[in-house]
Amino acid sequence: MNAYEAQVMRDQAQAAGLRDAVIINTCAVTNEAVRQSRQAIRKARRQRPDSTIVVTGCAAQLEPARFAGMKEVDRVLGNQEKLHGNNFITPLDGKILVEDIMSVHQLASHLVPGFDGRARAFVQIQQGCDHRCTFCIIPFARGPSRSVPVANIVAQIKILEANGYDEVVLTGVDITAYGADLPEQPSLGYLLRRILVTVPTLPRLRLSSLDAVEIDCGLERLLLDEPRIMPHLHLSLQAGDDLILKRMARRHSRAQAVEFCQRLRASRPEMVFGADLIVGFPTETETQFQKTLALVDDCALTYLHVFPYSERI
């Protein structure tokens, strides 16, 4: 998703006439990510002393005054504002242009012709999240779940395929929630079928992070039967102990995660899985941690994004 947003910001800012500027798209998923964002801002100012420094992204959305207080920063834009080129150049009363992201209920859709320096293309199909996992601050930085209409997504993929991209990655914060906010409530499975039918010359379609418990039978059938959908899924698992999962307010059990991976691999042996995991969640014992460790083998996970717990909410 960041790759898609970065390209949109680049295109929008250039079209608006922004020159000699550094745009820093911050992360807020952990306190360490916020620290690194501030470090990147200071480094950018040292390396580009005469450039305009624009700070945006999740950390800026959540704490705009904190970033505006940095002497290195010229402008702070929220996650909604960063996708509109004029916001990079319009004079402000102060440094900050950040609106209430929780009041945003429509997703601005941008057609991107390509991605600088990348062999695969990224298409944002959804933004925001309606869940409230106890470790996660992202819903408050990204706003409620909102989806891009099917026709817009298909049009974007047709452009990318015509421009030579053989692989498209569908991205979002919670893509298994796709379509629930749209008038006809199309499912993620429906969207995939429309893409495969209407762009028959696209060789490969890939999905970003999924919540396995929200994958319905129709979507699962596509994952198993459609060779153009890549047999590589990244799962938001977080932990391997049921009590910790409950305290995280996750929606799946350990058994459901294991059974899902085993079932899909049994039907499509080339299927591989990666996962997000959190260690050191409050109250987690050594025994509970060992269950998470065992989950790596039980689900035959091939790669991991592992985060130490960071208090964010």
Coordinates of C-alpha atoms in Angstrom, one line a residue:
M1 CA 0.0 0.0 0.0
N2 CA 2.9 2.4 0.8
A3 CA 4.3 1.8 -2.7
Y4 CA 0.9 2.8 -4.2
E5 CA 0.6 5.9 -2.1
A6 CA 4.2 6.9 -2.7
Q7 CA 3.6 6.8 -6.5
V8 CA 0.3 8.8 -6.1
M9 CA 2.1 11.4 -4.0
R10 CA 5.0 11.7 -6.5
D11 CA 2.6 12.1 -9.4
Q12 CA 0.3 14.5 -7.6
A13 CA 3.1 16.7 -6.2
Q14 CA 4.9 16.9 -9.6
A15 CA 1.7 17.8 -11.4
A16 CA 1.0 20.5 -8.9
G17 CA 4.5 22.0 -9.5
L18 CA 6.3 21.0 -6.3
R19 CA 10.0 21.1 -6.9
D20 CA 13.1 20.6 -4.8
A21 CA 11.2 18.8 -2.0
V22 CA 11.5 15.7 0.2
I23 CA 8.3 14.0 1.2
I24 CA 8.6 11.7 4.2
N25 CA 5.7 9.2 4.6
T26 CA 5.8 8.2 8.3
C27 CA 4.8 5.0 10.0
A28 CA 3.1 4.7 13.4
V29 CA 2.8 0.9 13.8
T30 CA 5.4 0.9 16.6
N31 CA 7.1 3.5 18.7
E32 CA 10.4 2.5 17.0
A33 CA 8.8 3.3 13.6
V34 CA 7.9 6.8 14.9
R35 CA 11.5 7.3 16.2
Q36 CA 12.9 6.3 12.8
S37 CA 10.5 8.7 11.1
R38 CA 11.8 11.6 13.1
Q39 CA 15.4 10.5 12.5
A40 CA 14.7 10.4 8.7
I41 CA 13.4 13.9 8.9
R42 CA 16.5 15.2 10.6
K43 CA 18.7 13.3 8.1
A44 CA 16.8 14.7 5.1
R45 CA 17.3 18.3 6.4
R46 CA 21.1 17.7 6.8
Q47 CA 21.4 16.3 3.3
R48 CA 19.0 18.8 1.7
P49 CA 19.3 22.0 3.7
D50 CA 17.5 24.2 1.1
S51 CA 14.7 21.7 0.2
T52 CA 11.1 21.8 1.4
I53 CA 10.4 19.0 3.9
V54 CA 6.9 17.7 3.8
V55 CA 5.9 15.1 6.5
T56 CA 2.8 12.9 6.1
G57 CA 1.6 9.4 6.8
C58 CA 0.2 7.7 9.9
A59 CA 2.5 9.2 12.5
A60 CA 1.8 12.7 11.1
Q61 CA -1.9 12.0 11.1
L62 CA -1.9 11.0 14.7
E63 CA 0.5 13.6 16.0
P64 CA 0.7 16.5 13.6
A65 CA 1.7 19.1 16.2
R66 CA 4.6 17.0 17.3
F67 CA 6.1 16.9 13.8
A68 CA 5.2 20.5 13.1
G69 CA 7.2 21.4 16.1
M70 CA 10.4 20.0 14.5
K71 CA 12.5 22.9 13.1
E72 CA 13.4 20.8 10.1
V73 CA 9.7 20.4 8.9
D74 CA 8.0 22.9 6.5
R75 CA 4.6 21.2 6.1
V76 CA 2.6 18.4 7.7
L77 CA -0.2 16.7 5.7
G78 CA -2.7 14.0 6.9
N79 CA -3.3 10.7 5.2
Q80 CA -6.2 12.0 3.2
E81 CA -4.6 15.4 2.3
K82 CA -1.4 13.8 1.0
L83 CA -3.2 12.3 -2.0
H84 CA -4.1 15.7 -3.5
G85 CA -1.4 17.7 -5.2
N86 CA -2.5 21.2 -4.4
N87 CA -2.1 20.4 -0.7
F88 CA 1.7 20.3 -1.2
I89 CA 1.9 23.9 -2.5
T90 CA -1.2 25.8 -1.2
P91 CA -0.2 28.4 1.4
L92 CA -1.2 27.4 4.9
D93 CA -1.9 29.3 8.1
G94 CA 0.9 27.5 9.9
K95 CA 2.4 24.2 9.0
I96 CA -0.4 21.7 9.4
L97 CA -3.1 20.4 7.1
V98 CA -4.6 17.4 8.8
E99 CA -8.4 16.7 8.9
D100 CA -10.3 14.2 11.0
I101 CA -9.7 10.9 9.3
M102 CA -12.5 9.2 11.2
S103 CA -15.0 11.4 9.3
V104 CA -13.8 10.2 5.9
H105 CA -16.2 7.7 4.3
Q106 CA -15.1 7.8 0.6
L107 CA -11.8 6.7 -0.9
A108 CA -10.1 9.0 -3.4
S109 CA -9.3 6.9 -6.4
H110 CA -6.2 7.8 -8.6
L111 CA -5.2 6.2 -11.9
V112 CA -1.5 5.5 -11.8
P113 CA 0.3 4.7 -15.1
G114 CA 3.2 2.9 -13.5
F115 CA 5.6 2.6 -10.6
D116 CA 9.0 4.1 -10.9
G117 CA 11.7 1.4 -10.7
R118 CA 9.4 -1.5 -9.9
A119 CA 8.7 -4.6 -11.9
R120 CA 5.3 -5.2 -10.3
A121 CA 2.4 -2.8 -9.8
F122 CA 0.3 -2.1 -6.8
V123 CA -3.4 -1.3 -6.8
Q124 CA -5.1 0.0 -3.6
I125 CA -8.6 -1.6 -3.4
Q126 CA -9.4 -0.6 0.2
Q127 CA -8.3 1.7 2.9
G128 CA -8.9 1.9 6.7
C129 CA -10.2 -0.6 9.2
D130 CA -13.3 -1.1 11.3
H131 CA -11.8 -3.6 13.7
R132 CA -10.3 -2.6 17.1
C133 CA -7.5 -5.0 17.9
T134 CA -6.1 -3.9 21.2
F135 CA -2.5 -3.5 20.0
C136 CA -3.2 -1.6 16.9
I137 CA -3.4 2.2 16.3
I138 CA -3.8 2.0 12.5
P139 CA -7.6 2.4 12.4
F140 CA -7.2 5.8 14.1
A141 CA -4.5 6.8 11.5
R142 CA -6.3 5.4 8.4
G143 CA -9.9 5.9 9.3
P144 CA -12.9 3.6 8.7
S145 CA -12.9 0.8 6.0
R146 CA -13.8 2.2 2.6
S147 CA -13.5 0.5 -0.8
V148 CA -12.7 1.5 -4.3
P149 CA -15.5 0.6 -6.7
V150 CA -14.9 -2.5 -8.9
A151 CA -15.0 -0.6 -12.2
N152 CA -12.3 1.8 -11.0
I153 CA -10.0 -1.1 -10.0
V154 CA -10.5 -2.9 -13.3
A155 CA -9.8 0.4 -15.2
Q156 CA -6.5 0.8 -13.2
I157 CA -5.4 -2.7 -13.8
K158 CA -6.1 -2.4 -17.6
I159 CA -3.9 0.6 -17.7
L160 CA -1.0 -1.1 -15.9
E161 CA -1.3 -4.3 -18.0
A162 CA -1.3 -2.2 -21.1
N163 CA 1.9 -0.5 -19.9
G164 CA 3.7 -3.8 -19.6
Y165 CA 3.1 -4.9 -16.0
D166 CA 2.8 -8.7 -15.7
E167 CA 2.0 -8.8 -12.0
V168 CA -0.5 -6.7 -10.0
V169 CA -0.6 -6.7 -6.2
L170 CA -4.0 -5.8 -4.6
T171 CA -3.3 -3.8 -1.4
G172 CA -5.2 -2.2 1.5
V173 CA -5.3 -2.2 5.3
D174 CA -8.0 -4.9 5.6
I175 CA -8.7 -6.2 2.1
T176 CA -10.9 -9.1 3.2
A177 CA -13.3 -6.4 4.3
Y178 CA -13.5 -5.2 0.7
G179 CA -16.9 -4.1 -0.6
A180 CA -18.9 -4.0 2.6
D181 CA -19.3 -0.2 2.4
L182 CA -20.2 -0.1 -1.3
P183 CA -23.8 0.0 -2.5
E184 CA -23.9 -3.6 -3.9
Q185 CA -21.5 -4.9 -1.3
P186 CA -19.3 -6.9 -3.8
S187 CA -17.0 -9.3 -2.0
L188 CA -13.2 -9.7 -2.5
G189 CA -13.9 -12.9 -4.4
Y190 CA -16.3 -11.1 -6.7
L191 CA -13.7 -8.5 -7.4
L192 CA -11.0 -11.1 -8.2
R193 CA -13.4 -12.8 -10.6
R194 CA -14.1 -9.5 -12.4
I195 CA -10.4 -8.8 -12.8
L196 CA -9.6 -12.2 -14.1
V197 CA -12.4 -12.1 -16.6
T198 CA -12.1 -8.5 -17.8
V199 CA -8.2 -8.5 -17.9
P200 CA -7.6 -11.9 -19.4
T201 CA -4.1 -11.1 -20.5
L202 CA -2.8 -10.2 -17.0
P203 CA -0.5 -13.1 -16.1
R204 CA -0.3 -12.7 -12.3
L205 CA -2.5 -11.4 -9.6
R206 CA -1.2 -11.2 -6.0
L207 CA -3.0 -10.4 -2.7
S208 CA -1.4 -8.5 0.2
S209 CA -2.1 -9.3 3.9
L210 CA -5.2 -11.3 4.6
D211 CA -7.3 -12.1 7.7
A212 CA -7.8 -15.9 7.2
V213 CA -11.0 -16.0 9.3
E214 CA -12.7 -13.6 6.9
I215 CA -11.9 -15.6 3.7
D216 CA -15.3 -17.1 2.5
C217 CA -15.8 -20.2 0.5
G218 CA -15.9 -18.4 -2.8
L219 CA -12.6 -16.6 -2.3
E220 CA -11.0 -19.8 -1.0
R221 CA -12.1 -21.6 -4.1
L222 CA -10.5 -19.0 -6.3
L223 CA -7.2 -19.2 -4.3
L224 CA -7.2 -23.0 -4.8
D225 CA -8.3 -23.2 -8.5
E226 CA -7.1 -20.1 -10.3
P227 CA -3.4 -20.4 -11.4
R228 CA -3.2 -16.7 -12.2
I229 CA -3.6 -15.9 -8.5
M230 CA -0.2 -16.4 -6.9
P231 CA 0.0 -19.2 -4.3
H232 CA 1.5 -17.0 -1.7
L233 CA -0.5 -15.6 1.1
H234 CA 0.5 -13.3 3.9
L235 CA -1.6 -13.8 7.0
S236 CA -2.3 -11.5 9.9
L237 CA -1.8 -14.2 12.7
Q238 CA -0.1 -12.1 15.5
A239 CA 0.0 -14.9 18.1
G240 CA -0.3 -18.7 18.6
D241 CA -2.0 -18.8 22.0
D242 CA -5.8 -18.5 22.2
L243 CA -5.9 -16.4 25.4
I244 CA -3.4 -13.9 23.9
L245 CA -5.5 -13.8 20.7
K246 CA -8.6 -13.1 22.8
R247 CA -6.8 -10.3 24.7
M248 CA -5.6 -8.9 21.3
A249 CA -9.3 -8.9 20.2
R250 CA -8.4 -11.0 17.2
R251 CA -11.2 -12.9 15.4
H252 CA -9.6 -16.3 14.9
S253 CA -8.3 -19.1 17.1
R254 CA -5.0 -20.9 16.9
A255 CA -6.8 -24.0 15.6
Q256 CA -8.6 -22.1 12.8
A257 CA -5.2 -20.6 11.6
V258 CA -3.5 -24.0 11.5
E259 CA -6.5 -25.7 9.9
F260 CA -6.7 -23.0 7.2
C261 CA -3.1 -23.3 6.2
Q262 CA -3.2 -27.1 6.2
R263 CA -6.4 -27.2 4.2
L264 CA -5.2 -24.9 1.5
R265 CA -1.8 -26.5 1.2
A266 CA -3.5 -30.0 0.9
S267 CA -5.5 -28.8 -2.1
R268 CA -2.8 -26.6 -3.7
P269 CA 0.6 -28.0 -2.6
E270 CA 2.6 -25.0 -4.0
M271 CA 0.8 -22.7 -1.6
V272 CA 3.1 -20.9 0.8
F273 CA 2.3 -18.7 3.8
G274 CA 4.0 -15.8 5.6
A275 CA 2.7 -14.0 8.7
D276 CA 2.8 -11.1 11.0
L277 CA 3.6 -12.0 14.6
I278 CA 3.9 -9.9 17.8
V279 CA 6.1 -11.0 20.7
G280 CA 6.0 -9.7 24.3
F281 CA 2.3 -8.8 24.3
P282 CA 1.2 -7.8 27.9
T283 CA 0.6 -10.9 30.1
E284 CA 2.3 -13.3 27.6
T285 CA 4.1 -16.0 29.4
E286 CA 7.0 -18.2 28.2
T287 CA 4.5 -21.1 27.6
Q288 CA 2.3 -18.8 25.5
F289 CA 5.3 -17.6 23.5
Q290 CA 6.3 -21.2 22.8
K291 CA 2.8 -21.8 21.3
T292 CA 3.4 -18.9 19.0
L293 CA 6.8 -20.3 18.1
A294 CA 5.3 -23.7 17.4
L295 CA 2.7 -22.0 15.1
V296 CA 5.5 -21.3 12.7
D297 CA 6.0 -25.0 12.2
D298 CA 2.3 -26.0 12.5
C299 CA 1.4 -23.5 9.7
A300 CA 4.7 -24.2 7.8
L301 CA 5.3 -20.4 7.6
T302 CA 8.1 -19.6 5.1
Y303 CA 8.8 -16.0 6.3
L304 CA 7.8 -13.7 9.1
H305 CA 7.3 -10.1 10.0
V306 CA 8.0 -10.2 13.7
F307 CA 7.4 -7.1 15.9
P308 CA 8.1 -6.6 19.6
Y309 CA 5.0 -5.4 21.3
S310 CA 4.8 -1.6 21.3
E311 CA 2.2 0.2 23.3
R312 CA 0.3 2.5 20.9
I313 CA -3.2 2.9 22.2

